[in-house]
XYZ file of N, CA and C in Angstrom:
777
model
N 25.324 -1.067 -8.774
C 25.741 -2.428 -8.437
C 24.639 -3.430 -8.732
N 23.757 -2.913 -8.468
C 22.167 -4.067 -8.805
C 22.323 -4.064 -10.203
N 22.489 -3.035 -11.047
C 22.540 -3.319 -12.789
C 23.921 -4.266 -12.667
N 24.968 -4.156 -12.300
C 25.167 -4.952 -12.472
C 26.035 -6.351 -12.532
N 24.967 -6.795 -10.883
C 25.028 -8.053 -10.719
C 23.468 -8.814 -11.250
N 22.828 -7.833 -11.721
C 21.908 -8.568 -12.510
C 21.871 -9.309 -13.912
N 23.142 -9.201 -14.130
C 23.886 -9.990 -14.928
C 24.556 -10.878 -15.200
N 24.496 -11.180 -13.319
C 25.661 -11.959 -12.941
C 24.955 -13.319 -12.204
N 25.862 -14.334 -11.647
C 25.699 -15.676 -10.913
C 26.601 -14.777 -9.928
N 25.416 -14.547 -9.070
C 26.588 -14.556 -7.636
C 25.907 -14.741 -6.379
N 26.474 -15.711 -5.614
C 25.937 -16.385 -4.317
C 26.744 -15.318 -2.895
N 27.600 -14.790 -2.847
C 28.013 -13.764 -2.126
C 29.161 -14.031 -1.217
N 29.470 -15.264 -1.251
C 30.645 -16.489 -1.065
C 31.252 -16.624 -2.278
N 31.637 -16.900 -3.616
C 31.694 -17.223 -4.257
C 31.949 -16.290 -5.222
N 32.960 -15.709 -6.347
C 33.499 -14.807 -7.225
C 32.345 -14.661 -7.934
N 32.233 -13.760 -8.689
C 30.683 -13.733 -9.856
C 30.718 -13.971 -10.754
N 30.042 -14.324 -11.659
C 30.333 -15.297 -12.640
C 29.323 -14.577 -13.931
N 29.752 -13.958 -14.988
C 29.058 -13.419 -15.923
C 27.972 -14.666 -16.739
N 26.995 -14.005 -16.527
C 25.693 -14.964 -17.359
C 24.942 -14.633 -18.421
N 25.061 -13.073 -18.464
C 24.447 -12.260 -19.883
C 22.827 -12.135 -19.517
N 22.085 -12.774 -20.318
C 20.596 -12.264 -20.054
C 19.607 -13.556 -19.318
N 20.562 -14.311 -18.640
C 20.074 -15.736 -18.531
C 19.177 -15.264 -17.239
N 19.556 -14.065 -16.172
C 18.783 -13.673 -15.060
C 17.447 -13.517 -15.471
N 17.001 -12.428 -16.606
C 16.347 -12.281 -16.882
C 14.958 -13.178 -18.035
N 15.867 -13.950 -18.232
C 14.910 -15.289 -18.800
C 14.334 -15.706 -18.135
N 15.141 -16.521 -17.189
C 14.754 -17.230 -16.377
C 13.377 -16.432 -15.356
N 13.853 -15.003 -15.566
C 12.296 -14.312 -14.365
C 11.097 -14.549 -15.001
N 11.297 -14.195 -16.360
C 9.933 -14.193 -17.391
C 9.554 -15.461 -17.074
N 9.739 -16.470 -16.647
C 9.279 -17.945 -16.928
C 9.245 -18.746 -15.684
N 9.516 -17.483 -14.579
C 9.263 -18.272 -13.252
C 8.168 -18.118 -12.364
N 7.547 -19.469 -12.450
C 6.228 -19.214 -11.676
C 5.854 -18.208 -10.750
N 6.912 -18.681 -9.755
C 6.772 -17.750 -8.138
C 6.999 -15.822 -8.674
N 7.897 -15.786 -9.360
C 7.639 -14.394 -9.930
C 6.540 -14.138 -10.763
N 5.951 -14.914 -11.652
C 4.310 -14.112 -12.060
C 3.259 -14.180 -10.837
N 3.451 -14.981 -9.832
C 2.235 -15.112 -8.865
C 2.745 -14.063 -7.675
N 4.095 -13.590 -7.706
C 4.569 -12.374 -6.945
C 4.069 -11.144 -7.659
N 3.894 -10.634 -8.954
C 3.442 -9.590 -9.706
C 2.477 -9.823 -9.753
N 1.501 -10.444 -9.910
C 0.256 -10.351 -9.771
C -0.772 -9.979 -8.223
N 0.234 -11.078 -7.488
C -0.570 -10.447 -5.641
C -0.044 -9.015 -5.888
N 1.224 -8.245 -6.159
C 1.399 -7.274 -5.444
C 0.762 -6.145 -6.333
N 0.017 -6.511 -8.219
C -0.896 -5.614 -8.656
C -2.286 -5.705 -7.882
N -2.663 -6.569 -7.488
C -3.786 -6.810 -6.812
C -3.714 -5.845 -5.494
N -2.882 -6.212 -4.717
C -2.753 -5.565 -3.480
C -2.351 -4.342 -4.017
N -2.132 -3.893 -4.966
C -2.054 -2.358 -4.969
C -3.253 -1.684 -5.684
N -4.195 -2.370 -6.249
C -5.426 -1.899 -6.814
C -6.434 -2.331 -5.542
N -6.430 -2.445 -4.799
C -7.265 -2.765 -3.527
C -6.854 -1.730 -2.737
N -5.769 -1.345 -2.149
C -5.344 -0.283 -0.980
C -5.159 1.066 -1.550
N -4.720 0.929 -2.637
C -4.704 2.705 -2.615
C -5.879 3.030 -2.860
N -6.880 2.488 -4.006
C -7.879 3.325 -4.523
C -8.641 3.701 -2.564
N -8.473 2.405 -2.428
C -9.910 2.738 -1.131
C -9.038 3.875 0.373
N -7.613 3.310 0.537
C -6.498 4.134 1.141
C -7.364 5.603 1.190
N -7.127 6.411 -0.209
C -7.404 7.465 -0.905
C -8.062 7.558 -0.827
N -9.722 7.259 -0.861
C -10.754 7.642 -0.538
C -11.627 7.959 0.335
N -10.977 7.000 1.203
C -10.999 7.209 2.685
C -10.562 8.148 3.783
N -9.130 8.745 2.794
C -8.289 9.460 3.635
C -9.022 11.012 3.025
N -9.524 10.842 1.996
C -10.059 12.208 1.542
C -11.248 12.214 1.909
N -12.354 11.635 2.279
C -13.465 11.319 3.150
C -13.681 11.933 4.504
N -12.760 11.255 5.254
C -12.741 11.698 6.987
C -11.682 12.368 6.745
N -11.167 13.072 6.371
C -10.779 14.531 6.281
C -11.165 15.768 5.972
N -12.272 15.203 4.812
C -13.396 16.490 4.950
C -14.347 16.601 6.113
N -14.865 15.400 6.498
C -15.596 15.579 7.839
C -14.688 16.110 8.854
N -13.687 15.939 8.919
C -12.785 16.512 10.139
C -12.633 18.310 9.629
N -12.283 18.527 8.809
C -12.361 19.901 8.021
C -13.726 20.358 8.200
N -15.033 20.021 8.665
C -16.122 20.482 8.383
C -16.728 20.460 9.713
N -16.249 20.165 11.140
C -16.243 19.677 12.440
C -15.560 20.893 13.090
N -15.943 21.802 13.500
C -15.446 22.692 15.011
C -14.213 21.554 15.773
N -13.416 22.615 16.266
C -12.365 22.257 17.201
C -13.311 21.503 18.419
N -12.591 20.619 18.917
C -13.010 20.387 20.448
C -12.231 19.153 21.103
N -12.897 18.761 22.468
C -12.009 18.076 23.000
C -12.155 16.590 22.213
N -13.182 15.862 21.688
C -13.430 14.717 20.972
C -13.465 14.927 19.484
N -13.048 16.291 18.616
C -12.010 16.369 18.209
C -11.213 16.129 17.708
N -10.438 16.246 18.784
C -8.978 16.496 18.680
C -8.306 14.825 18.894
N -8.751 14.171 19.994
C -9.023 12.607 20.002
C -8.932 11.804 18.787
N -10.276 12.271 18.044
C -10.304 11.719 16.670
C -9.409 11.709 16.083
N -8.748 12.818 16.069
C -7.573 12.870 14.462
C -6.559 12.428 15.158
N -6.155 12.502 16.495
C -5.037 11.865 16.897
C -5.415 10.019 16.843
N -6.316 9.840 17.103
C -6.771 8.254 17.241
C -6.451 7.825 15.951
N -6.715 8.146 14.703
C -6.641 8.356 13.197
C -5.056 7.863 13.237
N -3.765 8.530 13.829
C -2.691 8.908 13.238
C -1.970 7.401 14.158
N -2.277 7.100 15.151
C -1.765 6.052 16.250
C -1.392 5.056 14.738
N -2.358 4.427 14.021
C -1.351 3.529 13.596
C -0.628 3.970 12.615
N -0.438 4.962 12.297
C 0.809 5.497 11.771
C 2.252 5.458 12.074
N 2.395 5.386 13.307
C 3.476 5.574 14.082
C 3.727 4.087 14.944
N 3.032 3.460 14.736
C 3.110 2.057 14.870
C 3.626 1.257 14.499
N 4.746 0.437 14.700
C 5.519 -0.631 14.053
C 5.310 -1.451 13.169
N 5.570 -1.749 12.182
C 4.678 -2.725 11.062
C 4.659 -4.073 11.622
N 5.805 -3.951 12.166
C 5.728 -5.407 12.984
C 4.988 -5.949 14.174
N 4.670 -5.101 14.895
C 3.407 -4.996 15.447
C 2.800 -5.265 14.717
N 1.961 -3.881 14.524
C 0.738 -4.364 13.736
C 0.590 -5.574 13.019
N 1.544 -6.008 12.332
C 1.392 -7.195 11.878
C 1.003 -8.383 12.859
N 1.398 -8.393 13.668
C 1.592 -9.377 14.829
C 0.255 -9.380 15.459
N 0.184 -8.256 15.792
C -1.675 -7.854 16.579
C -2.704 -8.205 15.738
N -2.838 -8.042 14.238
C -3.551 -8.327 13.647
C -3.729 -9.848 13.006
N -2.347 -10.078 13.471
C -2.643 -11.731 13.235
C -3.083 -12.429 14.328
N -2.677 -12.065 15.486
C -3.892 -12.825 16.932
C -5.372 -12.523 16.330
N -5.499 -10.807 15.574
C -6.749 -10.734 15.619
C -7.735 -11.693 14.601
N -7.079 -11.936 13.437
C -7.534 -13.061 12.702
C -7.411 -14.340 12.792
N -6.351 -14.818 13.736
C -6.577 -15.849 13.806
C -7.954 -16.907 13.922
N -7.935 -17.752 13.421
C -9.039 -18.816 12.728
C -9.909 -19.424 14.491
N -9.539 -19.269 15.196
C -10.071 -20.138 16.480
C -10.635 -18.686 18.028
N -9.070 -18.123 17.836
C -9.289 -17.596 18.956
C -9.314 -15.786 18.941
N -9.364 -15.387 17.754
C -9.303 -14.576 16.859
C -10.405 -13.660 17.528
N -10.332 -12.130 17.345
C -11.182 -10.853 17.701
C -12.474 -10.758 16.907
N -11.524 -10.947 15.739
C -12.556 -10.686 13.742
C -13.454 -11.785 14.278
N -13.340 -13.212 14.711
C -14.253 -14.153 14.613
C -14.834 -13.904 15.686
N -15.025 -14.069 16.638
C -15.351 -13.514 18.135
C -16.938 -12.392 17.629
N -16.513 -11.597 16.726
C -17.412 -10.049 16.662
C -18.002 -11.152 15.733
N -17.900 -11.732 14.901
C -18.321 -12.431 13.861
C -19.419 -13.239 14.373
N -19.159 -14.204 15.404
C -20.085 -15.284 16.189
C -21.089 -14.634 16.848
N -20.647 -12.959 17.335
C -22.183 -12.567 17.990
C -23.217 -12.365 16.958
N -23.069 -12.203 15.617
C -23.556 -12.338 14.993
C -24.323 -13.837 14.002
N -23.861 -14.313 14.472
C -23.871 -15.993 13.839
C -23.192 -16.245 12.986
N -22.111 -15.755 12.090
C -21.444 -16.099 11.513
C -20.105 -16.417 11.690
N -20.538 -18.075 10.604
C -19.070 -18.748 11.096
C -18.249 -18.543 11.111
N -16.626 -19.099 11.741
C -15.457 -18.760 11.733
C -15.197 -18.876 10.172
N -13.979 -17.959 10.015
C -13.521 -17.506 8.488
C -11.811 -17.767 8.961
N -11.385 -18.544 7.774
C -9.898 -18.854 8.427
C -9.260 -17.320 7.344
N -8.796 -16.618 7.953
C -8.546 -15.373 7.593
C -7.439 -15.551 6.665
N -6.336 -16.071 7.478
C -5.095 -15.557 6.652
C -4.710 -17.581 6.240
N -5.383 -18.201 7.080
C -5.041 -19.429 5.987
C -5.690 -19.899 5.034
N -6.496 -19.196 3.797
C -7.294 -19.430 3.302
C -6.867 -18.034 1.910
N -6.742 -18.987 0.847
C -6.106 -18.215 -0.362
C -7.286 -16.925 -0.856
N -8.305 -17.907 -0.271
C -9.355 -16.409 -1.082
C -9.502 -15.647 -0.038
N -8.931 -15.712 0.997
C -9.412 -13.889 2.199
C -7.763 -13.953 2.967
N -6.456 -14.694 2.487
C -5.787 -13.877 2.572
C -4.805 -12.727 2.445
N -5.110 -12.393 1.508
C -4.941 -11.205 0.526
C -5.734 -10.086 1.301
N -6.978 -10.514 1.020
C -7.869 -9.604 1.502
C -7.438 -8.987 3.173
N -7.399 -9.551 3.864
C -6.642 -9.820 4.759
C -5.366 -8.347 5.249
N -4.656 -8.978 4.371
C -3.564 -8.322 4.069
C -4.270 -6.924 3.860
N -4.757 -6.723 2.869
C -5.280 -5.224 2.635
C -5.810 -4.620 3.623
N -6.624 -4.980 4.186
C -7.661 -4.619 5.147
C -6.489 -3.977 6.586
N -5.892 -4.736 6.574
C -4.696 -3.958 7.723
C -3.999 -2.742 7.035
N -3.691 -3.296 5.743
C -2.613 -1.835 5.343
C -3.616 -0.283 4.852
N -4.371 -0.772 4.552
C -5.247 0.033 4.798
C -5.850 1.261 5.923
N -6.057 0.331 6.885
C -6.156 0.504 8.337
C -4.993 1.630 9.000
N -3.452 0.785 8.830
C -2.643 1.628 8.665
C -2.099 2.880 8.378
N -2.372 3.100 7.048
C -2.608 4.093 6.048
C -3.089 5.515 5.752
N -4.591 4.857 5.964
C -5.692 5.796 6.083
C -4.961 6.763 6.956
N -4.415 7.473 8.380
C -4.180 8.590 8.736
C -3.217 9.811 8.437
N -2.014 8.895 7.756
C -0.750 9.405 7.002
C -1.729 10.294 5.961
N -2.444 9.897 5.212
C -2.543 10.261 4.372
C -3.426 11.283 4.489
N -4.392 10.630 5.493
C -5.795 11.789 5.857
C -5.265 13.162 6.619
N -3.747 13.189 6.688
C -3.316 14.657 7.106
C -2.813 15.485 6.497
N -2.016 14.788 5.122
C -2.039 15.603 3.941
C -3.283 15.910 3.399
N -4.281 15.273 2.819
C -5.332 15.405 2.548
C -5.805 17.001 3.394
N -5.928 17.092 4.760
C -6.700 17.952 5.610
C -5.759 18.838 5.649
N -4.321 19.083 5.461
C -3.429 19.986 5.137
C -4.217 20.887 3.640
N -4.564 20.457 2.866
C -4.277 20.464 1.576
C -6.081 21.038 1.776
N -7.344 21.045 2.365
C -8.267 21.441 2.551
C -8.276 22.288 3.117
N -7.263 22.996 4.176
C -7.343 23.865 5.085
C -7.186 25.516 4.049
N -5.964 24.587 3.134
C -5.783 25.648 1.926
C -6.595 26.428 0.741
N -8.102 25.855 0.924
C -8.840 26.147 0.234
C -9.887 27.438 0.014
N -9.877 28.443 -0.343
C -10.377 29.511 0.100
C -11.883 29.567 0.546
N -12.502 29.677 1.909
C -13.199 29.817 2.093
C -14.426 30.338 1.164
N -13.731 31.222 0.495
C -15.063 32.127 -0.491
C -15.404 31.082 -1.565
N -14.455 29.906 -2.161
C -15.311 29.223 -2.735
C -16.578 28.721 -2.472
N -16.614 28.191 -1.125
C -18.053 27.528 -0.858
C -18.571 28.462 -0.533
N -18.212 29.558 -0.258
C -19.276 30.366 0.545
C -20.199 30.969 -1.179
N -19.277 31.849 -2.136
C -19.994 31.379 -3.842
C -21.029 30.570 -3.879
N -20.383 29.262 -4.189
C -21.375 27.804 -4.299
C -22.425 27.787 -3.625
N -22.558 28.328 -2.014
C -23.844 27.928 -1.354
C -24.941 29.572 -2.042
N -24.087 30.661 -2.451
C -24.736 32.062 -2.822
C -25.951 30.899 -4.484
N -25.038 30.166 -4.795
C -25.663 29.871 -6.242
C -26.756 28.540 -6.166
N -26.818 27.748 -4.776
C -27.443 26.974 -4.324
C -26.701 25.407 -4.303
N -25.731 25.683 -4.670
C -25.371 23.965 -4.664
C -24.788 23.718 -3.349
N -25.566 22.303 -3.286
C -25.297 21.226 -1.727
C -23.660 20.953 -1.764
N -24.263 20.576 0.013
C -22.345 20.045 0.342
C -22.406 19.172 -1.040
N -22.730 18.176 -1.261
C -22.039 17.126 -2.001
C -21.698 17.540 -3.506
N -22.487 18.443 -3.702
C -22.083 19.336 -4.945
C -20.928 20.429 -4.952
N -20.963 20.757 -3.655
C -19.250 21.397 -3.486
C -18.322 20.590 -3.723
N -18.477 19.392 -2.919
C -17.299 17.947 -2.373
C -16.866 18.060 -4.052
N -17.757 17.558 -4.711
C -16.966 17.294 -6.551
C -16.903 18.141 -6.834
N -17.436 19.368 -7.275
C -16.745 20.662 -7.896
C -16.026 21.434 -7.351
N -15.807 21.551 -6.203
C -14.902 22.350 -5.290
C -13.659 21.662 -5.010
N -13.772 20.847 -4.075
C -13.277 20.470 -3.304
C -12.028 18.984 -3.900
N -12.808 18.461 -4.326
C -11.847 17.206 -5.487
C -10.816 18.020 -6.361
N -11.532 19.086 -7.462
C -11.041 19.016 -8.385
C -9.506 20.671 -7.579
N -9.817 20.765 -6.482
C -8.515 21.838 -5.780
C -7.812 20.949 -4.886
N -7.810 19.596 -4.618
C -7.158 18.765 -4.081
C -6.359 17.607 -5.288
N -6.706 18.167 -6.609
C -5.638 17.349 -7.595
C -4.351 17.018 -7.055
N -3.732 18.150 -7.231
C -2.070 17.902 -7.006
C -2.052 17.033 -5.491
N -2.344 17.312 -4.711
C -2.130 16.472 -3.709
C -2.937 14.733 -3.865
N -3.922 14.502 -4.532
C -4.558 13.351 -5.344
C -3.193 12.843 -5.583
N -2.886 13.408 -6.360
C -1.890 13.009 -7.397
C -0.575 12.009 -6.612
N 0.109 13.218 -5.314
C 0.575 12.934 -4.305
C 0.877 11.464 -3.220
N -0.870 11.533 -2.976
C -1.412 10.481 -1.978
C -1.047 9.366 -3.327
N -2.096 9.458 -4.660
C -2.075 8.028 -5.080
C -0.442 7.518 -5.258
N 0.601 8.765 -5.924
C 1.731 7.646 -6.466
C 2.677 7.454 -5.006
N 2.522 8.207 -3.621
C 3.154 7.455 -2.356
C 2.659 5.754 -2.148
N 0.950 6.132 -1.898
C 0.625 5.280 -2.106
C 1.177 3.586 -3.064
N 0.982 4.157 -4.014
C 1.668 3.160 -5.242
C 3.497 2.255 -4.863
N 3.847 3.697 -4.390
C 5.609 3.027 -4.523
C 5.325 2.400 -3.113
N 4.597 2.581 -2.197
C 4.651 1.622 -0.865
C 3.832 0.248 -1.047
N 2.414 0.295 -1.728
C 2.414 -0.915 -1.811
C 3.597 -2.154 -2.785
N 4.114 -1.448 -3.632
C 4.648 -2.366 -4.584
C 6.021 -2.597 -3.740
N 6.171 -1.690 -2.676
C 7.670 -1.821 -1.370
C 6.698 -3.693 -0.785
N 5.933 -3.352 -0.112
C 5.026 -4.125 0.731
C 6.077 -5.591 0.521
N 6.302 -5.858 2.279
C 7.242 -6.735 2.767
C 7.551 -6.742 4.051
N 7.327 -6.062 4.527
C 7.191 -6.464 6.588
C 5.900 -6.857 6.991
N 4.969 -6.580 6.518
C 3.913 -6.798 6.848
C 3.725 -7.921 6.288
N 3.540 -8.950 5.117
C 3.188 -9.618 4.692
C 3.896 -10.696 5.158
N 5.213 -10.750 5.417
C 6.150 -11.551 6.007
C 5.511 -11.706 7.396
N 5.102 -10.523 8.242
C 4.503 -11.468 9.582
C 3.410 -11.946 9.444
N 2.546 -11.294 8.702
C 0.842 -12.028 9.159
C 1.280 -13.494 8.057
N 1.247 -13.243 6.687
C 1.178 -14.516 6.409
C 2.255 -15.498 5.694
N 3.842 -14.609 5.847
C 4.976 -15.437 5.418
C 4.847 -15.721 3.305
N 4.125 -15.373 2.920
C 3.388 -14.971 1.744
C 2.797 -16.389 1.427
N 1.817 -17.134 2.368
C 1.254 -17.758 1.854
C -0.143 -17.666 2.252
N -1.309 -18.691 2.481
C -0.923 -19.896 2.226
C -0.321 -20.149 0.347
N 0.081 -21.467 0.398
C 0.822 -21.249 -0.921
C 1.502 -20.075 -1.717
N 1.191 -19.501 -2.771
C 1.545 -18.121 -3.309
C 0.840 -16.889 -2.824
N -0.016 -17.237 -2.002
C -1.140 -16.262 -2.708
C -0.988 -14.790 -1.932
N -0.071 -15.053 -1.029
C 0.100 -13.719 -0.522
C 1.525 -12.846 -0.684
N 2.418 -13.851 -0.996
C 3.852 -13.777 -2.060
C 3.808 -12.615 -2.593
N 5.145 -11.426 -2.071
C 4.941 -10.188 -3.164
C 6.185 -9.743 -4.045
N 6.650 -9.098 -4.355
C 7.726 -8.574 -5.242
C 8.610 -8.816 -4.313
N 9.097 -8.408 -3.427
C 9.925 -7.510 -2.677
C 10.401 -9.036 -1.907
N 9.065 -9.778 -1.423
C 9.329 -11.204 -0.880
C 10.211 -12.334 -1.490
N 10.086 -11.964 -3.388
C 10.734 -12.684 -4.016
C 12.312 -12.442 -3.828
N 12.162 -10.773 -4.503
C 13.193 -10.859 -4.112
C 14.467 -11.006 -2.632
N 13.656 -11.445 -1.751
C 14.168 -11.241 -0.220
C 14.707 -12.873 -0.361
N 13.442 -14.056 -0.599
C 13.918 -14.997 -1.107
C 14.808 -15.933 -1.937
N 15.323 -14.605 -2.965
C 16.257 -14.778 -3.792
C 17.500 -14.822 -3.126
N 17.665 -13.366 -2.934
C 19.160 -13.249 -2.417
C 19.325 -13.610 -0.624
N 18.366 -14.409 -0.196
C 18.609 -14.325 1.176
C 18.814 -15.655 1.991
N 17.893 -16.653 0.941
C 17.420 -17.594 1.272
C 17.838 -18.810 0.130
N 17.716 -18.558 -0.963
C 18.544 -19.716 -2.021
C 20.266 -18.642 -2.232
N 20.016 -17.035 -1.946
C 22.077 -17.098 -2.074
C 21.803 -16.464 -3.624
N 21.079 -16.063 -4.212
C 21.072 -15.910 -5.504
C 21.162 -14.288 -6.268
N 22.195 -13.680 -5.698
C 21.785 -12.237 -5.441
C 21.673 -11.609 -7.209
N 22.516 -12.571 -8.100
C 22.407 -12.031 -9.145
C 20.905 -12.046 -9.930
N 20.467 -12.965 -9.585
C 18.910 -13.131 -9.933
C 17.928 -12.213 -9.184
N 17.930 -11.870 -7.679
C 17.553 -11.233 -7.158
C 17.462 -9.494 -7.651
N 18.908 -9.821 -8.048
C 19.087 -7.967 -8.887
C 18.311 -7.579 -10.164
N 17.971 -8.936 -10.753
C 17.313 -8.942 -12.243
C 15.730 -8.514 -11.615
N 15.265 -9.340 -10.502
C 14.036 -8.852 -10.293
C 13.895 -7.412 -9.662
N 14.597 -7.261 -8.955
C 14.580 -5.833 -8.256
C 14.237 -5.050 -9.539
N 14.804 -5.053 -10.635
C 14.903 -4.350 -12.233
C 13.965 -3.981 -12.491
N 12.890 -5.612 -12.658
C 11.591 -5.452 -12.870
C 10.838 -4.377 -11.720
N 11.141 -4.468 -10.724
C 10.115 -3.745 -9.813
C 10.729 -2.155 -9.875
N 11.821 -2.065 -10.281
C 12.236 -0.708 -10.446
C 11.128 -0.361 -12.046
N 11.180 -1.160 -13.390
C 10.513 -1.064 -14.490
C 9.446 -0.724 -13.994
N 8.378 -1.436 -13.439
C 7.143 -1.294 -12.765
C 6.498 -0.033 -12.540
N 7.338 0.372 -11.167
C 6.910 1.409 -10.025
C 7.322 2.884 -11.597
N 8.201 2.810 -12.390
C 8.429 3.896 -13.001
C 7.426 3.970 -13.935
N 6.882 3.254 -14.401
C 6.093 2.798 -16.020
C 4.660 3.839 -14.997
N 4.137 2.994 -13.979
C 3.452 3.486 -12.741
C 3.224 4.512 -12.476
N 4.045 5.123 -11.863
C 4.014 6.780 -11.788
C 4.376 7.438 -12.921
N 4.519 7.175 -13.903
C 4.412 8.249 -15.228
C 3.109 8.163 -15.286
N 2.175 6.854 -15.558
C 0.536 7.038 -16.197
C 0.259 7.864 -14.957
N 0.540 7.322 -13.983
C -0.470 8.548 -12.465
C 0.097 9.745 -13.102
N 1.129 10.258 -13.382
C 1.746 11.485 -13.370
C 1.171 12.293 -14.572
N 0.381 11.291 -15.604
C -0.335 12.195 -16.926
C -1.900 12.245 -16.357
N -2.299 11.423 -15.610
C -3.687 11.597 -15.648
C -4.147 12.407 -14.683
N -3.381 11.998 -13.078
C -3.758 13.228 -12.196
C -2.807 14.465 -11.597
N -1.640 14.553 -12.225
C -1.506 15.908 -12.208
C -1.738 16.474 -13.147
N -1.690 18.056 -12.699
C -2.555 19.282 -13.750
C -1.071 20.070 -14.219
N -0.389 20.163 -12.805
C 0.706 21.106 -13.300
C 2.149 20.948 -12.306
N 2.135 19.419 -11.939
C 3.197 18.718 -11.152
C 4.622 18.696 -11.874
């Protein structure tokens, strides 16, 4: 049905009205859609790489840590915002940035540094944005990750330390290159959720100020929700379907081995 009413003039009141490729012209040449593809490549080259690195990070330290009662704390403390409402979080983290009465500024001033208008301010609110989904993130992922370490045969490192090489010389030869397929995993989930990204951005900053926090998913929410425009809306959805696929094929040649 999205192929095709993306072809179409249709307000959802109103019979549909065949237009041919005029949806799709018109996307190539509309502002608010290049400044929507661009925040949401940005915001997806900011959260996953660091998402992922993070989540494979404190998962080896948790993998390399004895059981105990603080622990066990940890990895559950880790997973809390997982299971957390986006809308929340969104909400909490926008008291927390807020520009006046804000947490972020507060920790900021014991230090002497000035207030930072977080999310009304085009150059940190993006950043912004990341820094929560991130936050988010990091535990979902850091349990596949520690799933996927548990699987690793002990006798490798125990080898490696017989031949002298350090933890950190295990971490890359061991340990990275037997956590591929799941790499592979984390980055393209990763990928299809940021380029989803739309509850969150809608509460903390409504995708502004101006464009700058505006994402795919916002456009299209705007399209068909808010001007009535569902046939245009379907043309962009297209694009973000083009996208996310073009996307996970390059992830799918470079980091899987045998996916």
């Amino acid at each position: 049905m999205t192929a095709f009413f993306s072809f179409t003039k249709f307000n959802l009141l109103q019979p549909y009205e065949f237009v041919g490729t005029d949806n799709f012209v018109k996307m190539f040449s509309d502002p608010f859609v290049r400044a929507s593809v661009t925040n949401t490549i940005v915001y997806t080259l900011v959260t996953v790489p660091v998402q992922t690195l993070l989540a494979l990070i404190v998962a080896a330290v948790f993998a390399g840590r004895k059981g105990g009662r603080w622990s066990a704390f940890a990895k559950s403390s880790t997973f809390i915002p997982v299971i957390s409402s986006m809308i929340i979080v969104g909400v909490l983290w926008r008291m927390m940035f807020n520009a006046e009465i804000g947490f972020v500024n507060s920790v900021l001033s014991m230090f002497g540094i000035a207030a930072v208008n977080w999310l009304g301010d085009p150059a940190t609110s993006m950043i912004s944005v990341c820094i929560v989904t991130i936050w988010k993130n990091v535990g979902y992922f850091l349990v596949i990750y520690y799933a996927g370490l548990m699987n690793i045969p002990r006798s490798l490192y125990e080898a490696a330390e017989v031949d002298g090489a350090n933890r950190l010389r295990q971490f890359i030869h061991i340990t990275i290159p037997s956590l591929r397929n799941i790499t592979y995993l984390v980055v393209t989930l990763g990928t299809i959720w940021s380029f989803q990204v739309f509850d969150l951005v809608y509460v903390m900053t409504g995708g502004g100020p101006g464009t700058s926090t505006v994402t795919l998913v916002m456009t299209i929410y705007n399209s068909a929700f808010k001007q009535y425009d569902m046939g245009y809306a379907s043309a962009i959805s297209f694009l973000l379907f083009a996208i996310v696929i073009v996307i996970a094929a390059i992830q799918k040649r470079f980091l899987s081995s045998n996916v």
